Amino acid sequence: MINLTLMTFMAMQYLNVPYKWGSNGPFDFDCSGLAIKVLHDSGITIPDDSAEGLRLWATKRFGECEAGSDCLLFFGKDGKANHVAIGVSATHMIEAGGAGEDSLKMDLKQLGLKDARVRIKPIANRRDLISAVKIIY
């Protein structure tokens, strides 16, 4: 079940917006661009626009938590984030993803075939969760 909090509501308005690596919206997003836009829409401004910079800022400001609603979920390798999503429940997240840097060379039809968009996905689909940070606003 999705918890309809302010962050979840803000994230849901961008569902199905196309994915584009390096973009911060509102007509297309990459993962950190979506997270930063949702935080901004929720009244929180952050200083860095990369997934790892966002993880370091959020962890320092709020501390880690269990995955759940109003959490930023960080995925990566060797403790360094390369993807961020928004937790909307203990089991689901909203993320922008699907094509990575290749999205810069794809048209909308190609992106659609790769499911490259803002979407709701099970957290369990990813095995590389490195941390979760509860956002308090």
Backbone as CSV, one residue per row, in Angstrom:
resi,resn,N_x,N_y,N_z,CA_x,CA_y,CA_z,C_x,C_y,C_z
1,MET,0.835,-1.177,0.000,0.000,0.000,0.000,0.882,1.244,0.000
2,ILE,0.559,2.195,-0.841,1.314,3.438,-0.943,0.787,4.427,0.086
3,ASN,1.710,5.049,0.823,1.340,6.074,1.803,1.318,7.418,1.105
4,LEU,0.181,8.081,1.094,0.043,9.343,0.378,0.516,10.495,1.263
5,THR,1.821,10.701,1.272,2.435,11.807,1.993,2.713,12.925,0.992
6,LEU,3.201,14.056,1.473,3.510,15.172,0.583,4.528,14.771,-0.477
7,MET,5.612,14.108,-0.065,6.622,13.704,-1.057,6.055,12.722,-2.068
8,THR,5.268,11.769,-1.615,4.661,10.803,-2.535,3.737,11.513,-3.509
9,PHE,2.912,12.401,-3.013,2.001,13.163,-3.874,2.786,13.952,-4.915
10,MET,3.847,14.615,-4.488,4.662,15.397,-5.421,5.317,14.493,-6.464
11,ALA,5.805,13.339,-6.052,6.446,12.414,-6.990,5.441,11.833,-7.979
12,MET,4.236,11.534,-7.506,3.235,10.902,-8.373,2.813,11.792,-9.532
13,GLN,2.930,13.108,-9.374,2.538,13.982,-10.475,3.456,13.845,-11.693
14,TYR,4.635,13.244,-11.495,5.579,13.069,-12.592,5.576,11.654,-13.177
15,LEU,4.685,10.780,-12.716,4.618,9.424,-13.267,4.470,9.470,-14.787
16,ASN,5.202,8.625,-15.453,5.217,8.457,-16.904,5.933,9.570,-17.664
17,VAL,6.520,10.552,-16.969,7.358,11.544,-17.643,8.590,10.801,-18.167
18,PRO,9.042,11.082,-19.398,10.175,10.351,-19.966,11.465,10.526,-19.159
19,TYR,12.300,9.482,-19.216,13.626,9.496,-18.610,14.606,10.114,-19.590
20,LYS,15.498,10.949,-19.081,16.613,11.461,-19.883,17.776,11.711,-18.953
21,TRP,18.890,11.057,-19.210,20.071,11.173,-18.373,20.510,12.631,-18.289
22,GLY,20.788,13.112,-17.078,21.259,14.472,-16.866,20.172,15.519,-16.791
23,SER,18.906,15.132,-16.854,17.813,16.110,-16.883,17.174,16.287,-15.515
24,ASN,16.758,17.513,-15.211,16.093,17.785,-13.935,14.671,18.288,-14.103
25,GLY,14.027,17.938,-15.210,12.604,18.180,-15.399,12.274,19.572,-15.875
26,PRO,11.008,19.855,-15.988,9.869,19.005,-15.627,9.357,18.117,-16.765
27,PHE,9.961,18.217,-17.965,9.447,17.442,-19.099,10.155,16.102,-19.284
28,ASP,11.295,15.926,-18.646,12.001,14.657,-18.574,12.927,14.731,-17.365
29,PHE,13.314,13.566,-16.849,14.111,13.490,-15.623,15.135,12.376,-15.700
30,ASP,16.242,12.549,-14.962,17.039,11.402,-14.563,16.725,11.165,-13.091
31,CYS,17.366,10.171,-12.481,16.973,9.792,-11.119,17.198,10.909,-10.108
32,SER,18.363,11.534,-10.117,18.612,12.588,-9.133,17.819,13.844,-9.463
33,GLY,17.595,14.111,-10.744,16.764,15.256,-11.124,15.355,15.131,-10.580
34,LEU,14.795,13.909,-10.640,13.460,13.678,-10.091,13.459,13.867,-8.574
35,ALA,14.436,13.266,-7.891,14.489,13.380,-6.429,14.631,14.832,-5.988
36,ILE,15.487,15.578,-6.655,15.691,16.985,-6.295,14.438,17.800,-6.565
37,LYS,13.764,17.556,-7.684,12.530,18.281,-8.009,11.446,17.984,-6.981
38,VAL,11.314,16.727,-6.591,10.304,16.350,-5.594,10.628,16.979,-4.239
39,LEU,11.910,16.969,-3.855,12.295,17.632,-2.608,11.969,19.124,-2.681
40,HIS,12.315,19.755,-3.794,12.025,21.182,-3.967,10.526,21.447,-3.899
41,ASP,9.740,20.617,-4.597,8.275,20.761,-4.575,7.717,20.571,-3.167
42,SER,8.455,19.836,-2.322,8.042,19.587,-0.940,8.594,20.637,0.025
43,GLY,9.308,21.628,-0.506,9.812,22.721,0.311,11.228,22.552,0.823
44,ILE,12.000,21.622,0.242,13.372,21.365,0.698,14.334,21.659,-0.456
45,THR,15.346,22.485,-0.196,16.353,22.814,-1.194,17.649,22.105,-0.832
46,ILE,18.311,21.546,-1.839,19.567,20.841,-1.580,20.693,21.413,-2.437
47,PRO,21.947,21.256,-1.998,23.068,21.888,-2.678,23.717,21.107,-3.818
48,ASP,23.442,19.831,-3.984,24.153,19.014,-4.970,23.148,18.263,-5.826
49,ASP,23.473,18.081,-7.115,22.499,17.450,-8.005,22.892,16.065,-8.490
50,SER,23.868,15.427,-7.866,24.217,14.054,-8.237,23.634,13.079,-7.217
51,ALA,23.479,11.833,-7.599,22.944,10.825,-6.670,23.842,10.697,-5.440
52,GLU,25.156,10.665,-5.630,26.069,10.529,-4.498,26.077,11.796,-3.642
53,GLY,26.077,12.967,-4.271,26.017,14.217,-3.510,24.741,14.323,-2.702
54,LEU,23.642,13.903,-3.301,22.354,13.901,-2.609,22.388,12.942,-1.423
55,ARG,22.997,11.760,-1.590,23.105,10.791,-0.496,23.918,11.363,0.665
56,LEU,25.064,11.968,0.361,25.910,12.529,1.415,25.195,13.655,2.155
57,TRP,24.519,14.548,1.414,23.782,15.654,2.032,22.650,15.118,2.910
58,ALA,21.845,14.219,2.363,20.677,13.718,3.092,21.080,12.933,4.331
59,THR,22.115,12.097,4.214,22.567,11.299,5.357,23.083,12.207,6.470
60,LYS,23.830,13.231,6.105,24.359,14.171,7.103,23.227,14.942,7.780
61,ARG,22.234,15.345,6.993,21.150,16.166,7.539,20.134,15.349,8.334
62,PHE,19.779,14.166,7.842,18.667,13.422,8.434,19.056,12.088,9.066
63,GLY,20.107,11.447,8.607,20.476,10.130,9.111,19.767,9.013,8.364
64,GLU,20.312,7.814,8.455,19.756,6.667,7.731,18.536,6.094,8.441
65,CYS,17.738,5.336,7.696,16.523,4.714,8.234,16.245,3.436,7.462
66,GLU,15.181,2.770,7.821,14.681,1.643,7.036,13.904,2.204,5.839
67,ALA,13.894,1.461,4.740,13.149,1.900,3.560,11.667,2.041,3.898
68,GLY,11.061,3.085,3.390,9.647,3.331,3.627,9.231,4.627,2.966
69,SER,8.030,5.097,3.264,7.563,6.332,2.649,8.367,7.513,3.166
70,ASP,8.477,8.536,2.332,9.264,9.743,2.618,10.732,9.439,2.841
71,CYS,11.222,8.401,2.202,12.645,8.080,2.251,13.240,8.272,0.862
72,LEU,14.480,8.721,0.833,15.265,8.639,-0.386,16.018,7.328,-0.307
73,LEU,15.938,6.539,-1.352,16.585,5.236,-1.410,17.781,5.346,-2.344
74,PHE,18.946,4.962,-1.855,20.167,5.080,-2.640,20.685,3.703,-3.004
75,PHE,20.980,3.537,-4.283,21.457,2.277,-4.828,22.839,2.500,-5.411
76,GLY,23.675,1.490,-5.343,25.008,1.654,-5.903,25.896,0.469,-5.656
77,LYS,27.204,0.759,-5.644,28.214,-0.279,-5.552,29.351,0.247,-4.682
78,ASP,29.886,-0.608,-3.861,31.009,-0.250,-2.991,30.700,0.969,-2.117
79,GLY,29.437,1.103,-1.688,29.046,2.196,-0.806,28.858,3.535,-1.475
80,LYS,29.000,3.616,-2.797,28.833,4.875,-3.520,27.561,4.820,-4.359
81,ALA,26.693,5.809,-4.177,25.405,5.827,-4.873,25.573,6.175,-6.350
82,ASN,24.816,5.448,-7.189,24.726,5.783,-8.607,23.276,5.872,-9.063
83,HIS,22.346,5.698,-8.115,20.918,5.791,-8.430,20.175,6.173,-7.159
84,VAL,19.133,6.978,-7.315,18.305,7.383,-6.180,16.837,7.256,-6.588
85,ALA,16.011,6.854,-5.634,14.570,6.733,-5.849,13.855,7.259,-4.607
86,ILE,12.556,7.420,-4.723,11.742,7.937,-3.629,10.887,6.809,-3.079
87,GLY,11.086,6.480,-1.810,10.284,5.437,-1.183,8.867,5.932,-0.945
88,VAL,7.888,5.154,-1.391,6.486,5.526,-1.199,5.760,4.535,-0.299
89,SER,6.434,3.472,0.082,5.939,2.500,1.051,7.135,1.652,1.457
90,ALA,6.909,0.678,2.312,8.003,-0.213,2.702,8.429,-1.122,1.556
91,THR,7.601,-1.243,0.526,7.892,-2.181,-0.562,8.024,-1.549,-1.945
92,HIS,7.636,-0.278,-2.116,7.626,0.331,-3.450,8.314,1.689,-3.464
93,MET,8.769,2.048,-4.657,9.461,3.315,-4.859,9.012,3.938,-6.170
94,ILE,9.195,5.249,-6.267,9.031,5.951,-7.534,10.437,6.327,-7.979
95,GLU,10.759,5.976,-9.215,12.090,6.251,-9.748,12.002,6.724,-11.187
96,ALA,13.036,7.445,-11.602,13.229,7.765,-13.015,14.369,6.883,-13.473
97,GLY,14.123,6.073,-14.457,15.179,5.169,-14.900,14.809,4.411,-16.148
98,GLY,15.761,3.622,-16.603,15.475,2.728,-17.705,16.483,2.709,-18.824
99,ALA,17.273,3.772,-19.018,18.167,3.767,-20.168,19.541,4.358,-19.881
100,GLY,19.730,4.991,-18.752,21.023,5.580,-18.425,21.470,6.610,-19.443
101,GLU,22.775,6.710,-19.619,23.349,7.710,-20.524,22.932,7.481,-21.971
102,ASP,22.560,6.247,-22.326,22.092,5.957,-23.683,20.855,6.758,-24.054
103,SER,20.117,7.252,-23.052,18.894,8.006,-23.329,19.172,9.268,-24.137
104,LEU,20.385,9.768,-24.088,20.719,10.974,-24.839,20.667,10.742,-26.342
105,LYS,20.756,9.465,-26.769,20.766,9.131,-28.194,19.445,8.521,-28.668
106,MET,18.443,8.451,-27.784,17.202,7.750,-28.122,16.055,8.725,-28.337
107,ASP,15.147,8.340,-29.248,13.920,9.120,-29.386,12.880,8.560,-28.418
108,LEU,11.710,9.220,-28.339,10.685,8.808,-27.368,10.226,7.376,-27.572
109,LYS,10.136,6.910,-28.822,9.712,5.535,-29.076,10.730,4.546,-28.511
110,GLN,12.019,4.804,-28.742,13.059,3.919,-28.220,13.059,3.926,-26.692
111,LEU,12.890,5.110,-26.102,12.834,5.201,-24.643,11.645,4.412,-24.096
112,GLY,10.514,4.480,-24.791,9.326,3.736,-24.373,9.560,2.235,-24.379
113,LEU,10.292,1.759,-25.362,10.595,0.330,-25.441,11.483,-0.111,-24.282
114,LYS,12.276,0.766,-23.743,13.136,0.447,-22.599,12.456,0.765,-21.270
115,ASP,11.177,1.175,-21.299,10.446,1.564,-20.093,11.188,2.692,-19.366
116,ALA,11.761,3.598,-20.156,12.560,4.696,-19.620,11.641,5.869,-19.284
117,ARG,11.225,5.910,-18.011,10.258,6.922,-17.581,10.225,6.953,-16.063
118,VAL,9.476,7.895,-15.527,9.209,7.904,-14.091,8.134,6.851,-13.842
119,ARG,8.406,5.949,-12.900,7.515,4.795,-12.716,7.546,4.320,-11.266
120,ILE,6.525,3.546,-10.893,6.490,2.892,-9.581,7.018,1.473,-9.772
121,LYS,7.971,1.100,-8.921,8.567,-0.231,-9.014,8.718,-0.823,-7.615
122,PRO,8.723,-2.136,-7.507,9.041,-2.763,-6.216,10.502,-2.506,-5.847
123,ILE,10.741,-2.172,-4.598,12.113,-1.969,-4.132,12.914,-3.258,-4.304
124,ALA,12.267,-4.390,-4.119,12.947,-5.692,-4.208,13.485,-5.988,-5.607
125,ASN,13.039,-5.243,-6.639,13.568,-5.453,-7.991,15.045,-5.105,-8.078
126,ARG,15.520,-4.296,-7.144,16.932,-3.908,-7.128,17.619,-4.582,-5.968
127,ARG,18.783,-5.107,-6.194,19.535,-5.810,-5.158,20.710,-4.978,-4.633
128,ASP,20.787,-3.696,-5.051,21.959,-2.892,-4.723,21.644,-1.685,-3.829
129,LEU,20.635,-1.821,-2.956,20.304,-0.750,-2.017,21.463,-0.571,-1.033
130,ILE,22.005,0.649,-0.950,23.104,0.886,-0.011,22.673,1.717,1.192
131,SER,21.629,2.536,1.045,21.126,3.269,2.209,19.770,3.883,1.922
132,ALA,19.076,4.220,2.988,17.789,4.907,2.907,17.841,6.044,3.917
133,VAL,17.285,7.188,3.522,17.292,8.363,4.400,15.870,8.883,4.498
134,LYS,15.352,8.970,5.714,14.013,9.502,5.981,14.064,11.019,5.884
135,ILE,13.239,11.601,5.029,13.193,13.050,4.873,12.145,13.613,5.820
136,ILE,12.546,14.563,6.615,11.646,15.202,7.568,11.459,16.645,7.123
137,TYR,10.220,17.023,6.879,9.954,18.390,6.432,8.850,19.008,7.253
